[in-house]
Each structure stands twice: as structure tokens, then as C-alpha cells.
Amino acid sequence: MRDFWTIFKQSFWTKAKTKSFVITTLIVVAGIFLMANLSSIISKVQDVGVFGGGVDDHTILVVDKSGSIVTQLQRQLDMSDSGITLKVTTNSNDELEKQITDKEIASFLVLVLSDKDTIQASYISENANTFEIPMSIREALQSVQTNIKANSLELTEEEVTQLFSPIQFEQTAVSASSKTEEELSEARGLVYVLIFVIYFAVFYYSNMIAMEVATEKSSRVMEIIISSVSPVKHMFAKIAGVGTLGLLQISLFGLVGFAALQTTSSDLSSGVFSFFGFANVSISTMIYSIVFFILGYFLYATLAALLGSLVSRTEDVQQILLPMTFLIIIASFVAFSGLGNPQATYVQIASYFPFFTPLVMFLRVGMLDLPVWEPVLGIGILLVTIFILGWFGSRVYRGGVLMYGASQSLKDIKAAIQLGKK
């Protein structure tokens, strides 16, 4: 076991001390804090006028040619807590457009009431990339238009309420595994994020294993190592070392993300956080994410070590890993497409295919109320596959690390097995 732990520590610290690993970790940590506080940062930047020249885009000049709409419109905007303030102006359109060009105002609004009591509104701004403010104004004007038409038809407030009252529509499902639409909406964002994390981690750390093996072979260090340590012990020590590093890095990102969410001024149940469902994180979902991450890593890391042992140059690593890359990409496509319909037949079938199970079965666990035996069966299939792949991979690895020269792709597996028998 001493040899195993020596290689384990060497693999762990060699990667942990590299500049690329440290810089990547720091960038991701900074990115997490930035994304968590992005809304407050943007708000503060706008307050000091860094990107807007000090122009308040929530104060809008209004040319009200009807003389009566602006008051009703301001009342509706205040009721919706839009934060928009309207100021009546008598300036011409040309003068107001010049003020926009000179960065004195952000936009202005022209209101006209036709002979048929129909509001005609024009919102003028520097560019058409602003959506939030025009949308708020449009919705408020629609309410004003409804009131104007109701008055012209001499409808009472109660009659108007009855006329525009929404229907009662409820969606239910008879499947025992199905969740309500509200529960699905809360789970969908979180599952999306965790699927992406699992996909990225499995792909990134598996590639790291293959590159590590290829680097040692290209520098001829492998010959010295194999002379004192068995190839099988060397392979699993490297997989465990890089895997432990990966777990620590992902755990660090998780802790940083939790701390960043605690420092943000946003409510975790509102805004963008309501989509991701951070306010209602299920403990079982987090446990399954860890389990499928670990099993998915060991599955793909074993395959990556097997393939990495077949090449002698780091330049050939990406080419030899193409089959594995395609498997991960297809699995992610199936998982992401299943977010809209996790009960689809192809999603259920794919969740039991070992190389898709870490992503697709986790999708089903997060989105549906599955009986315990289904994820347990998926975990069992993964464990058996890892065991078989580890047994087969060790045979290939034993001979592969001693092979040099140009790689002939996957055809070298047979030659590696034969060499390992000698």
C-alpha cells in the first residue's frame, strides 16, 4: 500500500500545484461571487452612472397629446412597483431626440388618444436593446386602455373584473412518479446546474488522467515507475489521486457558492434564483448528485486511463479520447433534452445505459418521484460496469504503458493486452 499512497499523493499534489489549476480555481471562485451579486453590482454601477453617463433610465419624459393618459399611466406603474417615474414635457420630438443623443435623457414617450378612444404610444430610446422598461409601460398602458374602453361602454368596475377574470386551469398527473408543475419548475433549474457540473467535472478530470499518463510516457518516466510499481496499482492510484483533487475542488466551489448566496442581497426565492430553485434544495437530490458524480468520474476516468495508456505523445490524447468524448456529449444531450419531458421513453431507457446513467438517471431522480429501486438499480449497473471496465482496463494498461510509437487508435488495445501478458 505504500507504493499506492506514494503515487496517490504525487498525482494529487502535482496537479494541485500547477499554475493552470490554481488560476482556473481562482477564476471560477471569482466568477461565482460575481454571478451571485451581479444584479446588485449592475444596480450600483447604474447608480454612479459608469456606463450610462449618469442618465436615469427610470425617469421618462412624456409628450401626452391627450392630456389625460399620463396620470392614469403613472398610477398603474406605481401599482406594479415598476420604479418608473413619468414627467410631462412640452418639447418637440426633435428636441427630445437630440437630448437622447447628447446623453441627457435615456428615452421619452409619446401618447396619443384616437377618436375611437384607442391609445397610440411611441417609446423612443437610443437603441432597441432595452426590454424591461418598455414592457412595463406596455402592460400599464393596456390596463389604462381597458379602463378607458370600460368607461366609454359605461361598464361598472365589477363588470370589468368579471369580463377579464382568468379561467381556472389545473394540470394533474395520474403517474405516481410525476411531480406537480410547480415542483418541476423548482427542480428543473437546480437539476440543470447539477447536470452541467457533473458533465464538466467528469469530462475535465477524466481528460486530466489521460494527459497525466501520456505525459509520463512521453518523458520516459513511466519506465522507471513501472519497474518498481505494478501498472494496475499505478493506474488506480492516479485515478484516486485526481478524483480526490476533483472532489475537493467541486466541494470548494460548492462552499464558495453557498457563501456567495449568503452575501447577496437578493431573495433566493425570487428573481433568477426562483428559476434555479435554490430556496428549496432537496437533501436527497444533493446526495444523489454526489453519488452519481463519484461513480461517473470513476467510470470515465478508468476509460480515460485505459485510452491514455495507448498513446506516447500528449498531442495524440484528444484524438484517442474522441469515443469517450462522444459518449459524454450524447449523454448530456439526452439529459438536457429530458428536462422538458423526464418521463419520455428514450430518457428512461438511456438512464440504464452505464455511460449515460450518471447524467440521465440523476435527471430522472431530480425531476421525478421515482421508486427507490430505480436509482439503486442504476447505481448497481454503474458499479458492475466500473468493476468490469477496471478489470479490462488494468489488462490494457499493463501493456499500454510499455507501448511507444505512433498510436493506431483503438486497434492498439489488442496489442496492449498481448504485451501485458508477457
Short mmCIF file of C-alpha atoms in Angstrom, two decimals:
data_model
loop_
_atom_site.label_atom_id
_atom_site.label_comp_id
_atom_site.label_asym_id
_atom_site.label_seq_id
_atom_site.Cartn_x
_atom_site.Cartn_y
_atom_site.Cartn_z
CA MET A 1 0.00 0.00 0.00
CA ARG A 2 2.95 2.34 0.47
CA ASP A 3 3.51 2.46 -3.29
CA PHE A 4 -0.17 3.19 -3.88
CA TRP A 5 -0.21 6.13 -1.47
CA THR A 6 3.06 7.47 -2.84
CA ILE A 7 1.63 7.64 -6.36
CA PHE A 8 -1.68 8.91 -4.96
CA LYS A 9 0.00 11.86 -3.23
CA GLN A 10 2.25 12.53 -6.21
CA SER A 11 -0.74 12.68 -8.59
CA PHE A 12 -2.72 14.85 -6.18
CA TRP A 13 -0.05 17.44 -5.41
CA THR A 14 1.43 17.56 -8.92
CA LYS A 15 -1.91 18.68 -10.33
CA ALA A 16 -2.90 20.81 -7.34
CA LYS A 17 0.27 22.92 -7.58
CA THR A 18 0.11 23.62 -11.32
CA LYS A 19 -0.47 27.25 -12.28
CA SER A 20 -3.32 26.34 -14.63
CA PHE A 21 -5.22 24.52 -11.86
CA VAL A 22 -4.73 27.32 -9.31
CA ILE A 23 -5.65 30.07 -11.79
CA THR A 24 -8.71 28.17 -13.02
CA THR A 25 -9.88 27.64 -9.44
CA LEU A 26 -9.45 31.33 -8.58
CA ILE A 27 -11.26 32.44 -11.75
CA VAL A 28 -14.21 30.15 -11.02
CA VAL A 29 -14.38 31.32 -7.39
CA ALA A 30 -14.36 34.96 -8.51
CA GLY A 31 -16.96 34.15 -11.18
CA ILE A 32 -19.28 32.56 -8.61
CA PHE A 33 -19.16 35.66 -6.39
CA LEU A 34 -19.65 37.89 -9.43
CA MET A 35 -22.69 35.97 -10.70
CA ALA A 36 -24.29 35.80 -7.26
CA ASN A 37 -24.03 39.57 -6.81
CA LEU A 38 -24.41 40.56 -10.47
CA SER A 39 -27.76 42.29 -10.05
CA SER A 40 -26.57 44.44 -7.14
CA ILE A 41 -23.31 45.26 -8.97
CA ILE A 42 -25.21 46.36 -12.06
CA SER A 43 -27.54 48.44 -9.90
CA LYS A 44 -24.64 50.19 -8.19
CA VAL A 45 -22.86 50.78 -11.50
CA GLN A 46 -26.01 52.33 -12.91
CA ASP A 47 -26.41 54.48 -9.80
CA VAL A 48 -22.97 56.03 -10.25
CA GLY A 49 -23.54 56.34 -13.99
CA VAL A 50 -20.42 54.49 -15.14
CA PHE A 51 -21.98 53.09 -18.32
CA GLY A 52 -24.84 55.44 -18.72
CA GLY A 53 -23.28 58.86 -18.28
CA GLY A 54 -25.36 59.45 -15.16
CA VAL A 55 -28.67 59.22 -17.08
CA ASP A 56 -31.61 57.88 -15.05
CA ASP A 57 -33.35 55.47 -17.42
CA HIS A 58 -36.29 55.06 -14.99
CA THR A 59 -37.28 58.72 -15.37
CA ILE A 60 -39.10 59.12 -18.68
CA LEU A 61 -40.25 62.35 -20.31
CA VAL A 62 -43.77 62.09 -21.73
CA VAL A 63 -45.42 64.03 -24.53
CA ASP A 64 -49.09 63.50 -23.66
CA LYS A 65 -51.10 64.86 -26.57
CA SER A 66 -54.32 63.60 -24.98
CA GLY A 67 -53.72 65.49 -21.75
CA SER A 68 -55.24 62.75 -19.60
CA ILE A 69 -53.39 59.46 -20.10
CA VAL A 70 -50.15 60.21 -18.24
CA THR A 71 -51.85 60.48 -14.82
CA GLN A 72 -53.60 57.12 -15.22
CA LEU A 73 -50.42 55.56 -16.59
CA GLN A 74 -48.33 56.74 -13.60
CA ARG A 75 -50.95 55.29 -11.25
CA GLN A 76 -50.74 51.89 -12.96
CA LEU A 77 -46.92 51.95 -12.91
CA ASP A 78 -46.93 52.74 -9.19
CA MET A 79 -49.34 49.86 -8.52
CA SER A 80 -46.95 47.41 -10.25
CA ASP A 81 -43.88 48.73 -8.33
CA SER A 82 -42.04 49.32 -11.60
CA GLY A 83 -39.98 52.21 -10.20
CA ILE A 84 -40.68 54.26 -13.35
CA THR A 85 -41.34 57.99 -12.98
CA LEU A 86 -43.11 59.95 -15.72
CA LYS A 87 -42.52 63.67 -16.33
CA VAL A 88 -44.65 65.64 -18.75
CA THR A 89 -42.75 67.80 -21.24
CA THR A 90 -43.76 70.22 -23.95
CA ASN A 91 -40.58 69.78 -26.00
CA SER A 92 -40.85 68.61 -29.58
CA ASN A 93 -39.83 65.14 -30.73
CA ASP A 94 -36.74 66.55 -32.46
CA GLU A 95 -35.60 68.31 -29.29
CA LEU A 96 -36.12 65.16 -27.22
CA GLU A 97 -34.25 63.02 -29.74
CA LYS A 98 -31.35 65.44 -29.55
CA GLN A 99 -31.38 65.12 -25.75
CA ILE A 100 -31.11 61.33 -26.11
CA THR A 101 -28.17 61.74 -28.49
CA ASP A 102 -26.50 64.15 -26.06
CA LYS A 103 -26.98 61.61 -23.22
CA GLU A 104 -29.23 64.00 -21.30
CA ILE A 105 -32.15 61.57 -21.18
CA ALA A 106 -32.43 57.85 -21.83
CA SER A 107 -35.83 57.79 -23.56
CA PHE A 108 -39.16 59.54 -23.98
CA LEU A 109 -42.76 58.52 -24.57
CA VAL A 110 -45.38 59.98 -26.91
CA LEU A 111 -49.04 59.30 -26.07
CA VAL A 112 -51.97 59.95 -28.40
CA LEU A 113 -55.65 59.10 -27.90
CA SER A 114 -57.51 58.49 -31.18
CA ASP A 115 -61.13 59.39 -31.94
CA LYS A 116 -62.10 55.79 -31.09
CA ASP A 117 -60.52 56.07 -27.63
CA THR A 118 -57.57 53.89 -28.63
CA ILE A 119 -54.17 54.70 -27.14
CA GLN A 120 -51.31 55.09 -29.60
CA ALA A 121 -47.94 55.09 -27.86
CA SER A 122 -44.39 55.53 -29.16
CA TYR A 123 -41.38 54.74 -26.99
CA ILE A 124 -38.16 56.30 -28.30
CA SER A 125 -34.72 55.37 -26.94
CA GLU A 126 -31.12 55.28 -28.18
CA ASN A 127 -31.28 51.61 -29.11
CA ALA A 128 -33.79 48.77 -29.20
CA ASN A 129 -31.96 46.54 -26.71
CA THR A 130 -33.98 47.74 -23.71
CA PHE A 131 -36.89 45.41 -22.92
CA GLU A 132 -37.82 45.70 -19.24
CA ILE A 133 -38.99 49.34 -19.16
CA PRO A 134 -40.94 49.28 -22.48
CA MET A 135 -42.63 46.04 -21.38
CA SER A 136 -43.70 47.58 -18.06
CA ILE A 137 -45.07 50.64 -19.86
CA ARG A 138 -46.91 48.49 -22.40
CA GLU A 139 -48.57 46.41 -19.68
CA ALA A 140 -49.57 49.53 -17.75
CA LEU A 141 -50.97 51.16 -20.90
CA GLN A 142 -53.00 48.05 -21.60
CA SER A 143 -54.64 48.43 -18.19
CA VAL A 144 -55.29 52.12 -18.88
CA GLN A 145 -56.78 51.21 -22.27
CA THR A 146 -59.10 48.71 -20.58
CA ASN A 147 -60.33 51.36 -18.15
CA ILE A 148 -60.92 53.87 -20.94
CA LYS A 149 -62.92 51.36 -23.00
CA ALA A 150 -64.90 50.31 -19.91
CA ASN A 151 -65.84 53.93 -19.24
CA SER A 152 -66.89 54.50 -22.83
CA LEU A 153 -69.12 51.39 -22.64
CA GLU A 154 -70.40 52.53 -19.23
CA LEU A 155 -69.29 49.31 -17.56
CA THR A 156 -69.01 49.15 -13.79
CA GLU A 157 -65.76 48.12 -12.08
CA GLU A 158 -67.36 44.80 -11.10
CA GLU A 159 -68.36 44.10 -14.70
CA VAL A 160 -64.85 44.86 -15.90
CA THR A 161 -63.43 42.48 -13.29
CA GLN A 162 -65.80 39.73 -14.38
CA LEU A 163 -65.01 40.34 -18.05
CA PHE A 164 -61.26 39.91 -17.58
CA SER A 165 -61.27 37.31 -14.82
CA PRO A 166 -58.87 34.44 -15.62
CA ILE A 167 -60.07 30.89 -16.09
CA GLN A 168 -59.27 28.24 -13.53
CA PHE A 169 -56.94 25.73 -15.15
CA GLU A 170 -55.33 22.94 -13.17
CA GLN A 171 -52.96 20.29 -14.51
CA THR A 172 -52.73 16.97 -12.72
CA ALA A 173 -50.99 13.70 -13.48
CA VAL A 174 -52.01 10.15 -12.68
CA SER A 175 -48.45 8.81 -12.74
CA ALA A 176 -47.15 8.11 -9.24
CA SER A 177 -43.68 9.34 -10.22
CA SER A 178 -44.84 12.66 -11.65
CA LYS A 179 -44.45 15.92 -9.75
CA THR A 180 -46.66 18.98 -9.97
CA GLU A 181 -45.79 21.70 -12.45
CA GLU A 182 -44.69 23.96 -9.59
CA GLU A 183 -42.38 21.26 -8.22
CA LEU A 184 -40.98 20.60 -11.69
CA SER A 185 -40.26 24.30 -12.20
CA GLU A 186 -38.43 24.45 -8.87
CA ALA A 187 -36.39 21.32 -9.61
CA ARG A 188 -35.62 21.98 -13.28
CA GLY A 189 -33.12 24.80 -12.76
CA LEU A 190 -31.24 23.06 -9.96
CA VAL A 191 -31.05 19.79 -11.89
CA TYR A 192 -29.83 21.71 -14.95
CA VAL A 193 -26.99 23.26 -12.95
CA LEU A 194 -26.00 19.96 -11.32
CA ILE A 195 -26.09 18.09 -14.65
CA PHE A 196 -23.75 20.70 -16.09
CA VAL A 197 -21.43 20.37 -13.07
CA ILE A 198 -21.35 16.58 -13.37
CA TYR A 199 -20.76 16.79 -17.13
CA PHE A 200 -17.96 19.34 -16.77
CA ALA A 201 -16.28 17.55 -13.86
CA VAL A 202 -16.37 14.08 -15.43
CA PHE A 203 -15.06 15.41 -18.74
CA TYR A 204 -12.38 17.66 -17.23
CA TYR A 205 -10.92 15.26 -14.65
CA SER A 206 -11.03 12.25 -16.99
CA ASN A 207 -9.03 14.21 -19.54
CA MET A 208 -6.61 15.13 -16.76
CA ILE A 209 -5.99 11.42 -16.08
CA ALA A 210 -5.27 10.66 -19.73
CA MET A 211 -2.94 13.66 -20.08
CA GLU A 212 -1.07 12.63 -16.92
CA VAL A 213 -0.45 9.11 -18.22
CA ALA A 214 0.58 10.35 -21.67
CA THR A 215 2.95 12.93 -20.16
CA GLU A 216 4.75 10.30 -18.08
CA LYS A 217 5.09 8.06 -21.12
CA SER A 218 6.42 10.85 -23.35
CA SER A 219 9.06 11.79 -20.75
CA ARG A 220 10.09 8.14 -20.26
CA VAL A 221 9.32 8.47 -16.53
CA MET A 222 6.80 5.67 -16.91
CA GLU A 223 9.52 3.08 -17.49
CA ILE A 224 11.12 3.90 -14.14
CA ILE A 225 7.79 3.88 -12.28
CA ILE A 226 6.59 0.59 -13.77
CA SER A 227 9.87 -1.10 -12.84
CA SER A 228 9.06 -0.59 -9.14
CA VAL A 229 5.24 -0.42 -9.06
CA SER A 230 2.71 -2.67 -10.74
CA PRO A 231 0.83 -0.98 -13.65
CA VAL A 232 -2.57 -1.78 -12.09
CA LYS A 233 -1.64 -0.15 -8.78
CA HIS A 234 -0.25 2.82 -10.71
CA MET A 235 -3.47 3.26 -12.70
CA PHE A 236 -5.85 3.16 -9.73
CA ALA A 237 -3.60 5.37 -7.61
CA LYS A 238 -3.69 8.04 -10.32
CA ILE A 239 -7.47 7.74 -10.70
CA ALA A 240 -7.94 8.06 -6.94
CA GLY A 241 -5.48 10.96 -6.64
CA VAL A 242 -7.02 13.09 -9.37
CA GLY A 243 -10.52 12.08 -8.24
CA THR A 244 -9.83 13.28 -4.70
CA LEU A 245 -8.49 16.55 -6.09
CA GLY A 246 -11.62 16.91 -8.18
CA LEU A 247 -13.90 16.26 -5.21
CA LEU A 248 -12.08 18.89 -3.15
CA GLN A 249 -12.29 21.42 -5.96
CA ILE A 250 -16.01 20.82 -6.54
CA SER A 251 -16.59 20.99 -2.76
CA LEU A 252 -14.71 24.29 -2.66
CA PHE A 253 -16.89 25.65 -5.46
CA GLY A 254 -19.98 24.49 -3.58
CA LEU A 255 -18.90 26.16 -0.33
CA VAL A 256 -17.97 29.35 -2.18
CA GLY A 257 -21.32 29.29 -3.96
CA PHE A 258 -23.16 28.88 -0.64
CA ALA A 259 -21.17 31.72 0.91
CA ALA A 260 -21.80 33.90 -2.15
CA LEU A 261 -25.55 33.30 -1.93
CA GLN A 262 -25.47 34.26 1.74
CA THR A 263 -23.79 37.58 0.92
CA THR A 264 -26.14 38.51 -1.91
CA SER A 265 -28.94 40.92 -1.18
CA SER A 266 -31.34 39.01 -3.43
CA ASP A 267 -34.05 36.76 -2.08
CA LEU A 268 -33.26 33.16 -3.05
CA SER A 269 -36.94 32.58 -3.77
CA SER A 270 -37.32 35.47 -6.22
CA GLY A 271 -35.80 36.72 -9.43
CA VAL A 272 -33.35 34.48 -11.24
CA PHE A 273 -32.92 32.33 -8.11
CA SER A 274 -36.56 31.24 -8.28
CA PHE A 275 -35.77 29.52 -11.60
CA PHE A 276 -32.88 27.57 -10.12
CA GLY A 277 -34.85 26.54 -7.04
CA PHE A 278 -32.03 27.34 -4.60
CA ALA A 279 -34.53 28.09 -1.85
CA ASN A 280 -35.90 24.53 -1.89
CA VAL A 281 -32.84 22.33 -2.29
CA SER A 282 -33.70 18.70 -1.59
CA ILE A 283 -31.15 16.83 0.52
CA SER A 284 -31.81 13.62 -1.41
CA THR A 285 -31.13 15.43 -4.70
CA MET A 286 -27.78 16.69 -3.40
CA ILE A 287 -26.84 13.21 -2.13
CA TYR A 288 -27.69 11.64 -5.48
CA SER A 289 -25.67 14.34 -7.27
CA ILE A 290 -22.59 13.43 -5.20
CA VAL A 291 -23.10 9.69 -5.72
CA PHE A 292 -23.56 9.97 -9.48
CA PHE A 293 -20.65 12.41 -9.75
CA ILE A 294 -18.28 9.97 -7.98
CA LEU A 295 -19.47 6.94 -9.94
CA GLY A 296 -19.48 8.83 -13.23
CA TYR A 297 -15.96 10.04 -12.57
CA PHE A 298 -14.60 6.57 -11.81
CA LEU A 299 -16.34 5.13 -14.87
CA TYR A 300 -14.94 7.69 -17.31
CA ALA A 301 -11.59 8.05 -15.50
CA THR A 302 -10.95 4.32 -15.84
CA LEU A 303 -11.80 4.52 -19.53
CA ALA A 304 -9.58 7.61 -19.91
CA ALA A 305 -6.64 5.90 -18.21
CA LEU A 306 -7.11 2.89 -20.49
CA LEU A 307 -7.11 5.06 -23.60
CA GLY A 308 -4.35 7.37 -22.35
CA SER A 309 -2.01 4.42 -21.90
CA LEU A 310 -2.18 3.72 -25.65
CA VAL A 311 -0.56 7.00 -26.74
CA SER A 312 3.04 8.13 -26.36
CA ARG A 313 2.53 11.85 -27.03
CA THR A 314 0.24 14.33 -25.36
CA GLU A 315 -0.72 15.62 -28.82
CA ASP A 316 -2.50 12.32 -29.50
CA VAL A 317 -4.57 12.31 -26.31
CA GLN A 318 -7.56 14.23 -27.67
CA GLN A 319 -7.75 12.00 -30.73
CA ILE A 320 -7.72 8.78 -28.74
CA LEU A 321 -10.32 10.18 -26.33
CA LEU A 322 -12.82 11.02 -29.10
CA PRO A 323 -15.01 7.92 -28.46
CA MET A 324 -15.24 8.80 -24.77
CA THR A 325 -15.93 12.45 -25.58
CA PHE A 326 -18.80 11.47 -27.85
CA LEU A 327 -20.29 9.31 -25.10
CA ILE A 328 -20.24 12.22 -22.63
CA ILE A 329 -21.69 14.67 -25.17
CA ILE A 330 -24.50 12.30 -26.17
CA ALA A 331 -25.30 11.65 -22.51
CA SER A 332 -25.51 15.40 -21.85
CA PHE A 333 -27.77 15.92 -24.88
CA VAL A 334 -30.14 13.22 -23.66
CA ALA A 335 -30.15 14.68 -20.14
CA PHE A 336 -30.73 18.27 -21.22
CA SER A 337 -33.44 17.29 -23.71
CA GLY A 338 -35.10 15.27 -20.95
CA LEU A 339 -35.54 18.37 -18.79
CA GLY A 340 -38.71 19.15 -20.71
CA ASN A 341 -40.09 15.61 -20.54
CA PRO A 342 -38.25 13.43 -17.99
CA GLN A 343 -40.83 10.64 -18.43
CA ALA A 344 -40.05 10.15 -22.13
CA THR A 345 -39.37 6.54 -23.11
CA TYR A 346 -35.93 7.25 -24.56
CA VAL A 347 -34.91 9.01 -21.32
CA GLN A 348 -35.98 6.00 -19.24
CA ILE A 349 -34.08 3.58 -21.48
CA ALA A 350 -30.97 5.77 -21.62
CA SER A 351 -30.87 6.05 -17.82
CA TYR A 352 -29.91 2.36 -17.59
CA PHE A 353 -27.11 2.58 -20.15
CA PRO A 354 -23.97 2.74 -17.95
CA PHE A 355 -22.22 5.58 -19.76
CA PHE A 356 -25.42 7.68 -19.71
CA THR A 357 -26.58 6.73 -16.20
CA PRO A 358 -24.62 9.39 -14.21
CA LEU A 359 -26.38 12.21 -16.07
CA VAL A 360 -29.70 10.75 -17.22
CA MET A 361 -30.61 8.77 -14.10
CA PHE A 362 -29.74 11.80 -11.99
CA LEU A 363 -32.07 13.86 -14.20
CA ARG A 364 -34.92 11.43 -13.51
CA VAL A 365 -34.17 11.33 -9.78
CA GLY A 366 -34.20 15.12 -9.56
CA MET A 367 -37.30 15.66 -11.70
CA LEU A 368 -39.48 12.71 -10.74
CA ASP A 369 -40.59 10.86 -7.61
CA LEU A 370 -39.03 7.54 -8.57
CA PRO A 371 -39.30 4.36 -6.50
CA VAL A 372 -36.05 3.71 -4.65
CA TRP A 373 -35.26 0.59 -6.68
CA GLU A 374 -34.77 2.56 -9.94
CA PRO A 375 -31.84 4.78 -8.85
CA VAL A 376 -30.44 1.88 -6.81
CA LEU A 377 -30.55 -0.30 -9.95
CA GLY A 378 -28.78 2.47 -11.88
CA ILE A 379 -26.11 2.69 -9.18
CA GLY A 380 -25.72 -1.09 -9.23
CA ILE A 381 -25.29 -1.10 -13.02
CA LEU A 382 -22.63 1.60 -12.68
CA LEU A 383 -20.73 -0.32 -10.00
CA VAL A 384 -20.72 -3.52 -12.07
CA THR A 385 -19.63 -1.60 -15.18
CA ILE A 386 -16.83 0.14 -13.26
CA PHE A 387 -15.65 -3.23 -11.92
CA ILE A 388 -15.65 -4.82 -15.40
CA LEU A 389 -14.03 -1.79 -17.00
CA GLY A 390 -11.44 -1.67 -14.21
CA TRP A 391 -10.58 -5.36 -14.73
CA PHE A 392 -10.37 -4.94 -18.51
CA GLY A 393 -8.64 -1.56 -18.25
CA SER A 394 -5.95 -2.93 -15.97
CA ARG A 395 -5.11 -5.59 -18.56
CA VAL A 396 -4.84 -2.95 -21.29
CA TYR A 397 -2.99 -0.51 -19.05
CA ARG A 398 -0.43 -3.14 -18.06
CA GLY A 399 0.76 -3.43 -21.66
CA GLY A 400 -0.27 0.01 -22.91
CA VAL A 401 2.15 1.93 -20.73
CA LEU A 402 5.02 -0.04 -22.28
CA MET A 403 3.96 0.72 -25.88
CA TYR A 404 5.69 3.54 -27.74
CA GLY A 405 5.41 4.93 -31.23
CA ALA A 406 2.50 6.34 -33.24
CA SER A 407 -0.91 5.28 -31.97
CA GLN A 408 -3.09 3.22 -34.31
CA SER A 409 -6.24 4.28 -32.45
CA LEU A 410 -8.34 1.63 -30.71
CA LYS A 411 -6.68 -1.21 -32.61
CA ASP A 412 -3.78 -0.93 -30.16
CA ILE A 413 -5.95 -2.36 -27.36
CA LYS A 414 -5.38 -5.92 -28.58
CA ALA A 415 -1.65 -5.37 -28.85
CA ALA A 416 -1.59 -3.86 -25.35
CA ILE A 417 -3.37 -6.87 -23.86
CA GLN A 418 -0.96 -9.25 -25.55
CA LEU A 419 2.04 -7.25 -24.37
CA GLY A 420 0.68 -7.20 -20.82
CA LYS A 421 0.62 -11.00 -20.73
CA LYS A 422 4.35 -11.25 -21.28
#
